[in-house]
Amino acid sequence: MSNVFYREPLHDYPEIERAEGVFLHDADGRAYLDGSGGAAVSAIGHGHPTVLAAIREQLERCAFAHTAFFTNAPQEKLASLLAARFPEPSGRVYFVSGGSEANEAAIKLARQYWLARGQDGKRLFISRKQSYHGNTLGALSLSGNPGRRELFGPLLHDWPKVPPCYEYRHRLAGETAEDYGRRSAGFLLDAIREHGAENIAAFVAETIVGATLGAVPAAPGYFCEIREICDEHDVLLIMDEVMAGCGRSGTYFAFEQEGVVPDIVTLAKGLGGGYQPLGAVVVRHALYERIVDRFGSFAHGHTYVGHPTACAAGVAVASVIERDDLLANVRKMGALLRERLQSAFRDRPDVGDVRGRGLFLGVELVVDREKKTPPPAALGLPGRLRESAMAEGLICYPAGGSADGRDGAHVLLAPPFIYTEEHVEELVTRLGRALDRVAAH
Ligand code: PMP
């Protein structure tokens, strides 16, 4: 009998034994191709010697020293690396241990900024339906994910939610992508007017919607319009790049492809690449300065803020991406994977859409391709597909609720940036077989 409180206690999990490159191996000798980096985590694959060496060196030097007493070289270096990639090199970086913590910190930073500006009323955070920002109570309050919120509703903040920007299901017949982008951004303006700009601290959105919709980028012009609306109404723009950031979209920050600069961007997952739990909040200098001038410090903190070993892993992951020019490979393999998925699944009645950016792609599953009929939640498709994919030796990330928060299903693909053409072919073949298995039962 196990004492582990498993994610799904009735499920049998194989035990992982080792992982190397783009393959994971279980204790029974089965190999799995990593097609999703777990949940968009393993950015540079498994067992990378450069990262292992950097972690070992930091462990030997100093595994942990509380940042209330000391700064440390890895956090200094990683902050410089991130600020240099951020459009504003004087940006400041606050390190945490994961995505939920990053979004909690972003919420509190935004609040403290408005307090520093004497705007005490600004306490509401507008976000989008069909989004995910984390499972802690603040981050879950932001999340428009009915399944994850269901049991905890009474504990959550009742913050306004606007519709997602989701072309496949919400662009009208005859509407251009640009018109849809503009119309969709208009929902934010409506919400600001309804709740009063003087009450709104920030708008929070995933640059590319990950787990809840399956790698859905915004329509063209959407974020430019959003940025303008935020500026006009003194509302901060927080972009959640916990999944989409750190190179996964083909540029280091996914917002670079939108022509906007957020006030705050949150990162995690690919930042530590799975080698250490790590997240970060990158904030524009003007916000940092206001807070520090007025209060002296950010009224927040966790034990592991700026953890030296976690940051050392982050530095090593970022340097491998840079040294091996992996963003070029993300763009190249991303384009190839997308094209191969589109052509291989062109005649599948159960595949409605293939979308995404870089090596962050989503395949939306349907019951009827023409009518875009979503698979009902009761079919339990995501769980069945995860099982079938594992039986075919593939790790991918299926999830449900893509159509309306309950019905619908998609598979999220987020392979390591070191993928080759052979890996792309193998992923498409194994995913096709897994879909066949599900269709046959
Ligand atoms: N934001 C986004 C966009 C995410 O995808 C996730 C995790 N799936 C989170 C936040 C929460 O991150 P974590 O699970 O590391 O707390």
CSV table of C-alpha atoms and ligand atoms in Angstrom, one decimal:
chain,number,residue,atom,x,y,z
A,1,MET,CA,0.0,0.0,0.0
A,2,SER,CA,1.3,3.5,-0.9
A,3,ASN,CA,1.2,6.5,1.4
A,4,VAL,CA,1.2,8.9,-1.5
A,5,PHE,CA,-1.8,11.2,-1.9
A,6,TYR,CA,-1.9,10.9,-5.7
A,7,ARG,CA,-3.4,13.4,-8.1
A,8,GLU,CA,-5.9,10.7,-9.1
A,9,PRO,CA,-6.0,8.1,-6.3
A,10,LEU,CA,-7.8,5.5,-8.4
A,11,HIS,CA,-5.3,5.8,-11.2
A,12,ASP,CA,-2.3,3.5,-11.6
A,13,TYR,CA,0.9,5.4,-12.4
A,14,PRO,CA,4.0,3.8,-13.9
A,15,GLU,CA,7.1,4.8,-12.0
A,16,ILE,CA,9.6,7.0,-13.8
A,17,GLU,CA,13.1,5.6,-13.7
A,18,ARG,CA,15.2,7.9,-15.8
A,19,ALA,CA,14.9,10.5,-18.6
A,20,GLU,CA,17.4,11.6,-21.2
A,21,GLY,CA,17.0,14.0,-24.1
A,22,VAL,CA,13.4,13.7,-25.4
A,23,PHE,CA,12.7,10.3,-23.9
A,24,LEU,CA,11.4,9.2,-20.5
A,25,HIS,CA,11.9,5.6,-19.3
A,26,ASP,CA,9.7,3.9,-16.7
A,27,ALA,CA,10.7,1.2,-14.3
A,28,ASP,CA,9.2,-1.5,-16.5
A,29,GLY,CA,11.5,-0.6,-19.3
A,30,ARG,CA,9.0,1.3,-21.4
A,31,ALA,CA,10.2,4.4,-23.3
A,32,TYR,CA,8.0,7.5,-23.9
A,33,LEU,CA,8.6,10.3,-26.4
A,34,ASP,CA,8.2,13.6,-24.6
A,35,GLY,CA,5.7,15.5,-26.7
A,36,SER,CA,4.6,18.0,-24.1
A,37,GLY,CA,7.5,18.6,-21.7
A,38,GLY,CA,5.0,17.3,-19.1
A,39,ALA,CA,3.0,20.5,-19.1
A,40,ALA,CA,5.2,22.7,-21.2
A,41,VAL,CA,8.0,22.4,-18.6
A,42,SER,CA,11.0,20.5,-20.1
A,43,ALA,CA,12.2,23.2,-22.5
A,44,ILE,CA,15.6,21.7,-23.3
A,45,GLY,CA,14.9,18.1,-22.7
A,46,HIS,CA,16.0,15.8,-19.9
A,47,GLY,CA,19.4,15.2,-18.3
A,48,HIS,CA,21.2,18.1,-20.0
A,49,PRO,CA,24.8,17.9,-18.8
A,50,THR,CA,25.3,21.7,-18.7
A,51,VAL,CA,22.4,22.1,-16.4
A,52,LEU,CA,23.3,19.1,-14.2
A,53,ALA,CA,26.9,20.5,-13.8
A,54,ALA,CA,25.6,24.0,-13.0
A,55,ILE,CA,23.2,22.6,-10.3
A,56,ARG,CA,26.0,20.4,-8.8
A,57,GLU,CA,28.4,23.3,-8.7
A,58,GLN,CA,25.9,25.5,-6.9
A,59,LEU,CA,24.9,22.8,-4.5
A,60,GLU,CA,28.5,22.4,-3.5
A,61,ARG,CA,29.1,26.1,-3.2
A,62,CYS,CA,25.8,27.0,-1.4
A,63,ALA,CA,22.6,25.1,-1.8
A,64,PHE,CA,20.5,27.7,0.0
A,65,ALA,CA,21.0,31.0,1.7
A,66,HIS,CA,17.8,33.0,2.7
A,67,THR,CA,17.5,36.1,0.5
A,68,ALA,CA,16.4,38.1,3.7
A,69,PHE,CA,20.2,37.9,4.5
A,70,PHE,CA,22.0,37.6,1.2
A,71,THR,CA,21.7,38.0,-2.5
A,72,ASN,CA,23.4,35.3,-4.6
A,73,ALA,CA,25.2,35.2,-7.9
A,74,PRO,CA,22.7,33.0,-9.7
A,75,GLN,CA,19.7,35.2,-9.0
A,76,GLU,CA,21.7,38.3,-10.0
A,77,LYS,CA,22.7,36.7,-13.3
A,78,LEU,CA,19.3,35.3,-14.1
A,79,ALA,CA,17.7,38.7,-13.4
A,80,SER,CA,20.2,40.3,-15.8
A,81,LEU,CA,19.5,37.8,-18.5
A,82,LEU,CA,15.8,38.2,-18.3
A,83,ALA,CA,15.9,42.0,-18.1
A,84,ALA,CA,18.2,42.1,-21.1
A,85,ARG,CA,15.6,40.1,-23.1
A,86,PHE,CA,12.7,42.2,-21.7
A,87,PRO,CA,12.1,45.3,-23.9
A,88,GLU,CA,13.1,47.5,-20.9
A,89,PRO,CA,16.6,46.5,-19.7
A,90,SER,CA,16.0,48.3,-16.4
A,91,GLY,CA,13.1,45.9,-15.6
A,92,ARG,CA,13.2,44.2,-12.2
A,93,VAL,CA,12.8,40.5,-11.6
A,94,TYR,CA,11.2,38.8,-8.5
A,95,PHE,CA,11.9,35.1,-8.3
A,96,VAL,CA,9.5,32.5,-7.0
A,97,SER,CA,9.0,28.8,-7.2
A,98,GLY,CA,6.3,28.3,-9.8
A,99,GLY,CA,3.5,29.7,-11.9
A,100,SER,CA,0.8,30.2,-9.3
A,101,GLU,CA,3.3,31.9,-7.0
A,102,ALA,CA,4.3,34.2,-9.9
A,103,ASN,CA,0.7,35.2,-10.5
A,104,GLU,CA,0.0,35.7,-6.8
A,105,ALA,CA,3.0,38.0,-6.6
A,106,ALA,CA,1.9,39.9,-9.8
A,107,ILE,CA,-1.6,40.5,-8.2
A,108,LYS,CA,0.0,41.9,-5.0
A,109,LEU,CA,2.6,44.0,-7.0
A,110,ALA,CA,-0.2,45.6,-9.0
A,111,ARG,CA,-2.2,46.3,-5.9
A,112,GLN,CA,0.8,47.8,-4.1
A,113,TYR,CA,1.6,49.9,-7.1
A,114,TRP,CA,-1.8,51.5,-7.1
A,115,LEU,CA,-1.6,52.1,-3.4
A,116,ALA,CA,1.7,53.8,-4.0
A,117,ARG,CA,-0.1,56.1,-6.5
A,118,GLY,CA,-2.8,56.8,-4.0
A,119,GLN,CA,-5.5,55.0,-5.9
A,120,ASP,CA,-6.8,52.8,-3.1
A,121,GLY,CA,-10.0,51.9,-5.0
A,122,LYS,CA,-8.1,49.8,-7.6
A,123,ARG,CA,-8.7,46.3,-6.3
A,124,LEU,CA,-10.4,44.4,-9.1
A,125,PHE,CA,-8.6,42.2,-11.6
A,126,ILE,CA,-10.2,41.5,-14.9
A,127,SER,CA,-9.2,38.3,-16.6
A,128,ARG,CA,-10.8,36.0,-19.3
A,129,LYS,CA,-13.1,33.0,-19.3
A,130,GLN,CA,-11.3,29.8,-20.3
A,131,SER,CA,-8.0,30.8,-18.8
A,132,TYR,CA,-5.7,29.3,-16.2
A,133,HIS,CA,-3.4,31.2,-14.0
A,134,GLY,CA,-2.8,28.8,-11.1
A,135,ASN,CA,-4.4,26.9,-8.2
A,136,THR,CA,-3.7,29.1,-5.2
A,137,LEU,CA,-6.7,31.2,-4.2
A,138,GLY,CA,-5.7,34.5,-5.8
A,139,ALA,CA,-4.5,32.8,-9.0
A,140,LEU,CA,-7.5,30.6,-9.1
A,141,SER,CA,-9.7,33.7,-8.7
A,142,LEU,CA,-8.1,35.0,-11.9
A,143,SER,CA,-8.7,31.7,-13.7
A,144,GLY,CA,-11.7,31.3,-15.9
A,145,ASN,CA,-11.6,27.5,-15.6
A,146,PRO,CA,-15.0,26.2,-14.2
A,147,GLY,CA,-13.7,22.7,-13.5
A,148,ARG,CA,-10.8,23.9,-11.3
A,149,ARG,CA,-13.0,26.5,-9.5
A,150,GLU,CA,-16.1,24.4,-8.9
A,151,LEU,CA,-15.5,23.2,-5.3
A,152,PHE,CA,-13.8,26.4,-4.2
A,153,GLY,CA,-16.2,29.1,-5.4
A,154,PRO,CA,-17.0,30.5,-2.0
A,155,LEU,CA,-13.3,31.0,-1.2
A,156,LEU,CA,-12.5,32.9,-4.4
A,157,HIS,CA,-12.7,36.6,-5.3
A,158,ASP,CA,-15.6,37.4,-7.6
A,159,TRP,CA,-13.5,39.3,-10.2
A,160,PRO,CA,-14.9,40.2,-13.6
A,161,LYS,CA,-14.3,37.8,-16.5
A,162,VAL,CA,-14.5,38.7,-20.2
A,163,PRO,CA,-14.7,36.3,-23.1
A,164,PRO,CA,-11.5,34.7,-24.5
A,165,CYS,CA,-10.1,35.7,-27.9
A,166,TYR,CA,-10.7,32.3,-29.6
A,167,GLU,CA,-11.0,32.5,-33.4
A,168,TYR,CA,-11.9,28.9,-34.1
A,169,ARG,CA,-15.1,29.1,-32.1
A,170,HIS,CA,-15.9,32.8,-31.8
A,171,ARG,CA,-15.0,34.5,-35.0
A,172,LEU,CA,-18.2,35.2,-36.9
A,173,ALA,CA,-18.8,34.1,-40.5
A,174,GLY,CA,-17.7,37.0,-42.7
A,175,GLU,CA,-15.7,38.7,-40.0
A,176,THR,CA,-12.0,39.2,-40.7
A,177,ALA,CA,-9.5,38.0,-38.1
A,178,GLU,CA,-8.6,41.7,-37.5
A,179,ASP,CA,-12.2,42.7,-36.9
A,180,TYR,CA,-12.7,39.8,-34.6
A,181,GLY,CA,-9.5,40.8,-32.7
A,182,ARG,CA,-10.9,44.3,-32.3
A,183,ARG,CA,-14.4,43.2,-31.3
A,184,SER,CA,-12.9,40.7,-28.8
A,185,ALA,CA,-10.7,43.4,-27.2
A,186,GLY,CA,-13.9,45.5,-26.9
A,187,PHE,CA,-15.1,43.1,-24.2
A,188,LEU,CA,-12.4,44.5,-21.9
A,189,LEU,CA,-13.6,48.1,-22.6
A,190,ASP,CA,-17.2,47.1,-21.7
A,191,ALA,CA,-16.0,45.5,-18.4
A,192,ILE,CA,-14.0,48.6,-17.5
A,193,ARG,CA,-17.0,50.8,-18.1
A,194,GLU,CA,-19.2,48.5,-16.1
A,195,HIS,CA,-17.0,48.2,-13.1
A,196,GLY,CA,-15.3,51.7,-13.2
A,197,ALA,CA,-11.7,52.2,-14.2
A,198,GLU,CA,-11.1,53.6,-10.7
A,199,ASN,CA,-11.8,50.2,-9.3
A,200,ILE,CA,-9.7,48.1,-11.7
A,201,ALA,CA,-6.0,47.3,-10.9
A,202,ALA,CA,-5.1,45.2,-13.9
A,203,PHE,CA,-6.2,43.0,-16.9
A,204,VAL,CA,-4.5,39.6,-16.8
A,205,ALA,CA,-4.3,37.3,-19.8
A,206,GLU,CA,-2.2,34.4,-21.1
A,207,THR,CA,-0.4,35.6,-24.2
A,208,ILE,CA,-1.2,32.2,-25.8
A,209,VAL,CA,-3.9,30.3,-23.9
A,210,GLY,CA,-2.4,27.0,-22.8
A,211,ALA,CA,-4.0,24.2,-20.8
A,212,THR,CA,-7.6,25.5,-21.0
A,213,LEU,CA,-7.9,26.1,-24.7
A,214,GLY,CA,-4.9,24.3,-26.2
A,215,ALA,CA,-2.3,26.8,-27.5
A,216,VAL,CA,-4.7,29.5,-28.7
A,217,PRO,CA,-2.9,32.8,-29.7
A,218,ALA,CA,-4.9,36.0,-29.9
A,219,ALA,CA,-6.3,37.3,-33.2
A,220,PRO,CA,-4.2,39.9,-35.0
A,221,GLY,CA,-4.2,43.3,-33.3
A,222,TYR,CA,-6.0,42.0,-30.2
A,223,PHE,CA,-3.2,42.8,-27.8
A,224,CYS,CA,-2.4,46.2,-29.4
A,225,GLU,CA,-6.0,47.1,-28.8
A,226,ILE,CA,-5.9,45.7,-25.3
A,227,ARG,CA,-2.7,47.7,-24.5
A,228,GLU,CA,-4.4,50.9,-25.7
A,229,ILE,CA,-7.5,50.3,-23.6
A,230,CYS,CA,-5.4,49.6,-20.5
A,231,ASP,CA,-3.3,52.8,-21.1
A,232,GLU,CA,-6.4,54.9,-21.6
A,233,HIS,CA,-8.0,53.7,-18.4
A,234,ASP,CA,-5.0,53.4,-16.1
A,235,VAL,CA,-5.3,49.7,-15.9
A,236,LEU,CA,-2.1,47.6,-15.7
A,237,LEU,CA,-1.5,44.8,-18.3
A,238,ILE,CA,-0.2,41.6,-16.8
A,239,MET,CA,0.7,38.9,-19.3
A,240,ASP,CA,0.9,35.3,-18.0
A,241,GLU,CA,3.7,33.5,-19.9
A,242,VAL,CA,4.1,30.7,-17.4
A,243,MET,CA,3.6,28.3,-20.3
A,244,ALA,CA,4.1,30.4,-23.5
A,245,GLY,CA,7.2,32.2,-22.3
A,246,CYS,CA,11.0,31.4,-22.2
A,247,GLY,CA,11.2,30.6,-25.9
A,248,ARG,CA,8.4,28.2,-26.4
A,249,SER,CA,6.6,30.4,-28.9
A,250,GLY,CA,9.7,31.0,-31.0
A,251,THR,CA,10.6,34.3,-29.4
A,252,TYR,CA,11.9,34.5,-25.8
A,253,PHE,CA,8.7,36.3,-24.7
A,254,ALA,CA,5.5,35.4,-26.6
A,255,PHE,CA,4.4,39.1,-26.3
A,256,GLU,CA,7.2,40.1,-28.7
A,257,GLN,CA,5.0,38.7,-31.5
A,258,GLU,CA,2.1,40.9,-30.4
A,259,GLY,CA,3.9,44.3,-30.6
A,260,VAL,CA,3.1,45.2,-27.0
A,261,VAL,CA,5.0,45.4,-23.8
A,262,PRO,CA,3.1,44.3,-20.6
A,263,ASP,CA,3.6,46.1,-17.3
A,264,ILE,CA,4.2,42.8,-15.7
A,265,VAL,CA,5.0,39.4,-17.2
A,266,THR,CA,5.0,36.1,-15.2
A,267,LEU,CA,7.2,33.1,-16.1
A,268,ALA,CA,7.7,29.6,-14.7
A,269,LYS,CA,7.8,26.1,-16.2
A,270,GLY,CA,10.4,26.5,-19.0
A,271,LEU,CA,12.4,29.0,-16.9
A,272,GLY,CA,13.8,26.1,-14.8
A,273,GLY,CA,13.1,23.6,-17.5
A,274,GLY,CA,12.0,21.1,-14.9
A,275,TYR,CA,15.5,20.9,-13.4
A,276,GLN,CA,14.3,23.0,-10.4
A,277,PRO,CA,11.0,24.6,-9.4
A,278,LEU,CA,11.3,28.2,-10.5
A,279,GLY,CA,9.1,31.1,-11.5
A,280,ALA,CA,9.6,34.8,-12.0
A,281,VAL,CA,7.8,38.1,-12.2
A,282,VAL,CA,9.3,40.7,-14.5
A,283,VAL,CA,8.1,44.2,-13.8
A,284,ARG,CA,8.7,47.5,-15.6
A,285,HIS,CA,11.1,49.8,-13.8
A,286,ALA,CA,8.4,52.5,-13.3
A,287,LEU,CA,6.3,50.2,-11.2
A,288,TYR,CA,9.2,49.0,-9.2
A,289,GLU,CA,10.4,52.6,-8.6
A,290,ARG,CA,6.9,53.8,-7.4
A,291,ILE,CA,6.6,50.9,-5.0
A,292,VAL,CA,10.1,51.3,-3.5
A,293,ASP,CA,9.8,55.1,-3.3
A,294,ARG,CA,6.6,54.9,-1.4
A,295,PHE,CA,6.9,51.8,0.7
A,296,GLY,CA,10.6,50.9,0.6
A,297,SER,CA,9.8,47.3,-0.4
A,298,PHE,CA,7.3,44.9,-1.9
A,299,ALA,CA,5.2,43.6,1.0
A,300,HIS,CA,5.5,40.0,0.0
A,301,GLY,CA,7.9,37.1,0.2
A,302,HIS,CA,8.3,33.3,0.5
A,303,THR,CA,11.1,31.2,2.0
A,304,TYR,CA,12.4,30.2,-1.4
A,305,VAL,CA,12.3,33.6,-3.2
A,306,GLY,CA,15.5,33.8,-5.2
A,307,HIS,CA,16.6,30.3,-4.3
A,308,PRO,CA,20.3,30.0,-5.4
A,309,THR,CA,20.1,26.4,-6.8
A,310,ALA,CA,16.8,27.0,-8.6
A,311,CYS,CA,18.2,30.2,-10.2
A,312,ALA,CA,21.5,28.4,-11.1
A,313,ALA,CA,19.4,25.9,-13.0
A,314,GLY,CA,17.5,28.8,-14.7
A,315,VAL,CA,20.8,30.5,-15.7
A,316,ALA,CA,22.0,27.2,-17.2
A,317,VAL,CA,18.8,26.5,-19.1
A,318,ALA,CA,18.8,30.1,-20.5
A,319,SER,CA,22.5,29.8,-21.5
A,320,VAL,CA,21.8,26.5,-23.4
A,321,ILE,CA,19.0,28.1,-25.3
A,322,GLU,CA,21.3,31.0,-26.2
A,323,ARG,CA,24.4,29.0,-27.0
A,324,ASP,CA,22.7,26.4,-29.1
A,325,ASP,CA,20.4,28.9,-30.8
A,326,LEU,CA,17.4,26.8,-29.8
A,327,LEU,CA,14.9,29.6,-30.6
A,328,ALA,CA,15.7,29.1,-34.3
A,329,ASN,CA,15.1,25.4,-33.8
A,330,VAL,CA,11.8,26.1,-32.0
A,331,ARG,CA,10.6,28.2,-35.0
A,332,LYS,CA,11.8,25.6,-37.5
A,333,MET,CA,10.6,22.5,-35.8
A,334,GLY,CA,7.4,24.3,-34.7
A,335,ALA,CA,6.5,25.1,-38.3
A,336,LEU,CA,7.3,21.6,-39.4
A,337,LEU,CA,5.3,20.0,-36.6
A,338,ARG,CA,2.3,22.2,-37.3
A,339,GLU,CA,2.4,21.4,-41.0
A,340,ARG,CA,2.8,17.7,-40.4
A,341,LEU,CA,-0.1,17.6,-38.0
A,342,GLN,CA,-2.3,19.5,-40.4
A,343,SER,CA,-1.5,17.2,-43.3
A,344,ALA,CA,-1.5,13.9,-41.3
A,345,PHE,CA,-4.8,14.7,-39.7
A,346,ARG,CA,-6.5,16.5,-42.6
A,347,ASP,CA,-9.0,13.7,-43.2
A,348,ARG,CA,-9.6,12.8,-39.5
A,349,PRO,CA,-13.2,13.5,-38.6
A,350,ASP,CA,-12.2,13.9,-35.0
A,351,VAL,CA,-9.7,16.8,-35.5
A,352,GLY,CA,-11.2,20.2,-35.9
A,353,ASP,CA,-8.2,22.6,-35.7
A,354,VAL,CA,-4.5,22.7,-35.4
A,355,ARG,CA,-3.1,26.0,-34.0
A,356,GLY,CA,-0.4,27.6,-31.9
A,357,ARG,CA,3.1,29.2,-32.2
A,358,GLY,CA,6.5,27.8,-32.2
A,359,LEU,CA,6.7,24.5,-30.3
A,360,PHE,CA,3.4,25.3,-28.5
A,361,LEU,CA,0.7,23.7,-30.5
A,362,GLY,CA,-2.9,22.6,-29.9
A,363,VAL,CA,-5.0,20.0,-31.7
A,364,GLU,CA,-8.7,20.6,-31.0
A,365,LEU,CA,-10.8,17.4,-31.0
A,366,VAL,CA,-14.4,17.4,-32.3
A,367,VAL,CA,-17.3,14.9,-32.8
A,368,ASP,CA,-18.2,16.5,-36.1
A,369,ARG,CA,-15.6,18.4,-38.1
A,370,GLU,CA,-18.0,20.6,-40.1
A,371,LYS,CA,-20.3,21.5,-37.3
A,372,LYS,CA,-17.3,21.8,-34.8
A,373,THR,CA,-19.4,19.7,-32.4
A,374,PRO,CA,-17.3,19.5,-29.2
A,375,PRO,CA,-17.0,16.1,-27.5
A,376,PRO,CA,-19.3,16.1,-24.4
A,377,ALA,CA,-17.4,16.2,-21.1
A,378,ALA,CA,-19.1,12.9,-20.1
A,379,LEU,CA,-17.0,11.1,-22.7
A,380,GLY,CA,-13.9,11.6,-20.6
A,381,LEU,CA,-11.9,12.0,-23.8
A,382,PRO,CA,-8.8,13.7,-22.3
A,383,GLY,CA,-8.2,11.0,-19.8
A,384,ARG,CA,-8.7,8.3,-22.4
A,385,LEU,CA,-6.4,10.0,-24.8
A,386,ARG,CA,-3.7,10.4,-22.2
A,387,GLU,CA,-3.8,6.7,-21.5
A,388,SER,CA,-3.9,5.7,-25.2
A,389,ALA,CA,-0.9,8.0,-25.9
A,390,MET,CA,1.1,6.5,-23.1
A,391,ALA,CA,0.2,3.0,-24.4
A,392,GLU,CA,1.7,4.3,-27.8
A,393,GLY,CA,4.8,5.6,-26.0
A,394,LEU,CA,3.9,9.3,-26.1
A,395,ILE,CA,3.6,11.9,-23.4
A,396,CYS,CA,1.2,14.6,-24.6
A,397,TYR,CA,-1.2,16.9,-22.6
A,398,PRO,CA,-4.9,16.4,-23.4
A,399,ALA,CA,-7.4,18.5,-21.5
A,400,GLY,CA,-11.2,19.2,-21.7
A,401,GLY,CA,-13.5,22.1,-21.6
A,402,SER,CA,-12.1,23.8,-24.7
A,403,ALA,CA,-15.5,24.7,-26.2
A,404,ASP,CA,-17.3,26.3,-23.3
A,405,GLY,CA,-15.4,25.4,-20.1
A,406,ARG,CA,-17.1,22.0,-19.8
A,407,ASP,CA,-17.5,20.3,-23.2
A,408,GLY,CA,-14.8,20.1,-25.8
A,409,ALA,CA,-11.3,18.6,-25.8
A,410,HIS,CA,-7.8,19.3,-27.1
A,411,VAL,CA,-4.3,18.0,-27.0
A,412,LEU,CA,-1.5,20.4,-26.0
A,413,LEU,CA,1.9,19.7,-27.6
A,414,ALA,CA,4.9,21.4,-26.1
A,415,PRO,CA,8.0,19.3,-27.0
A,416,PRO,CA,11.5,20.1,-25.9
A,417,PHE,CA,13.3,22.7,-28.1
A,418,ILE,CA,15.9,20.1,-29.1
A,419,TYR,CA,13.5,18.2,-31.3
A,420,THR,CA,14.7,16.9,-34.6
A,421,GLU,CA,12.7,16.1,-37.8
A,422,GLU,CA,12.7,12.4,-36.7
A,423,HIS,CA,11.1,13.4,-33.4
A,424,VAL,CA,8.5,15.4,-35.2
A,425,GLU,CA,7.6,12.5,-37.4
A,426,GLU,CA,7.5,10.1,-34.4
A,427,LEU,CA,5.2,12.4,-32.4
A,428,VAL,CA,2.7,12.8,-35.3
A,429,THR,CA,2.7,9.0,-35.9
A,430,ARG,CA,2.2,8.1,-32.2
A,431,LEU,CA,-0.4,10.8,-31.7
A,432,GLY,CA,-2.3,9.5,-34.7
A,433,ARG,CA,-2.2,6.0,-33.3
A,434,ALA,CA,-3.4,7.2,-29.9
A,435,LEU,CA,-6.3,9.0,-31.6
A,436,ASP,CA,-7.1,5.7,-33.5
A,437,ARG,CA,-7.2,3.8,-30.2
A,438,VAL,CA,-9.6,6.2,-28.6
A,439,ALA,CA,-11.8,6.2,-31.7
A,440,ALA,CA,-11.9,2.4,-31.7
A,441,HIS,CA,-13.3,2.2,-28.1
B,1,PMP,N1,-0.3,30.1,-15.5
B,1,PMP,C1,-0.4,29.3,-16.6
B,1,PMP,C2,-0.6,29.9,-18.0
B,1,PMP,C3,-0.2,27.9,-16.5
B,1,PMP,O1,-0.3,27.1,-17.5
B,1,PMP,C4,0.0,27.3,-15.2
B,1,PMP,C5,0.2,25.9,-15.0
B,1,PMP,N2,-0.3,25.0,-15.9
B,1,PMP,C6,0.1,28.2,-14.1
B,1,PMP,C7,-0.1,29.6,-14.3
B,1,PMP,C8,0.3,27.7,-12.7
B,1,PMP,O2,1.6,27.3,-12.6
B,1,PMP,P1,2.1,26.2,-11.4
B,1,PMP,O3,1.3,25.0,-11.7
B,1,PMP,O4,3.5,26.2,-11.6
B,1,PMP,O5,1.7,26.8,-10.1
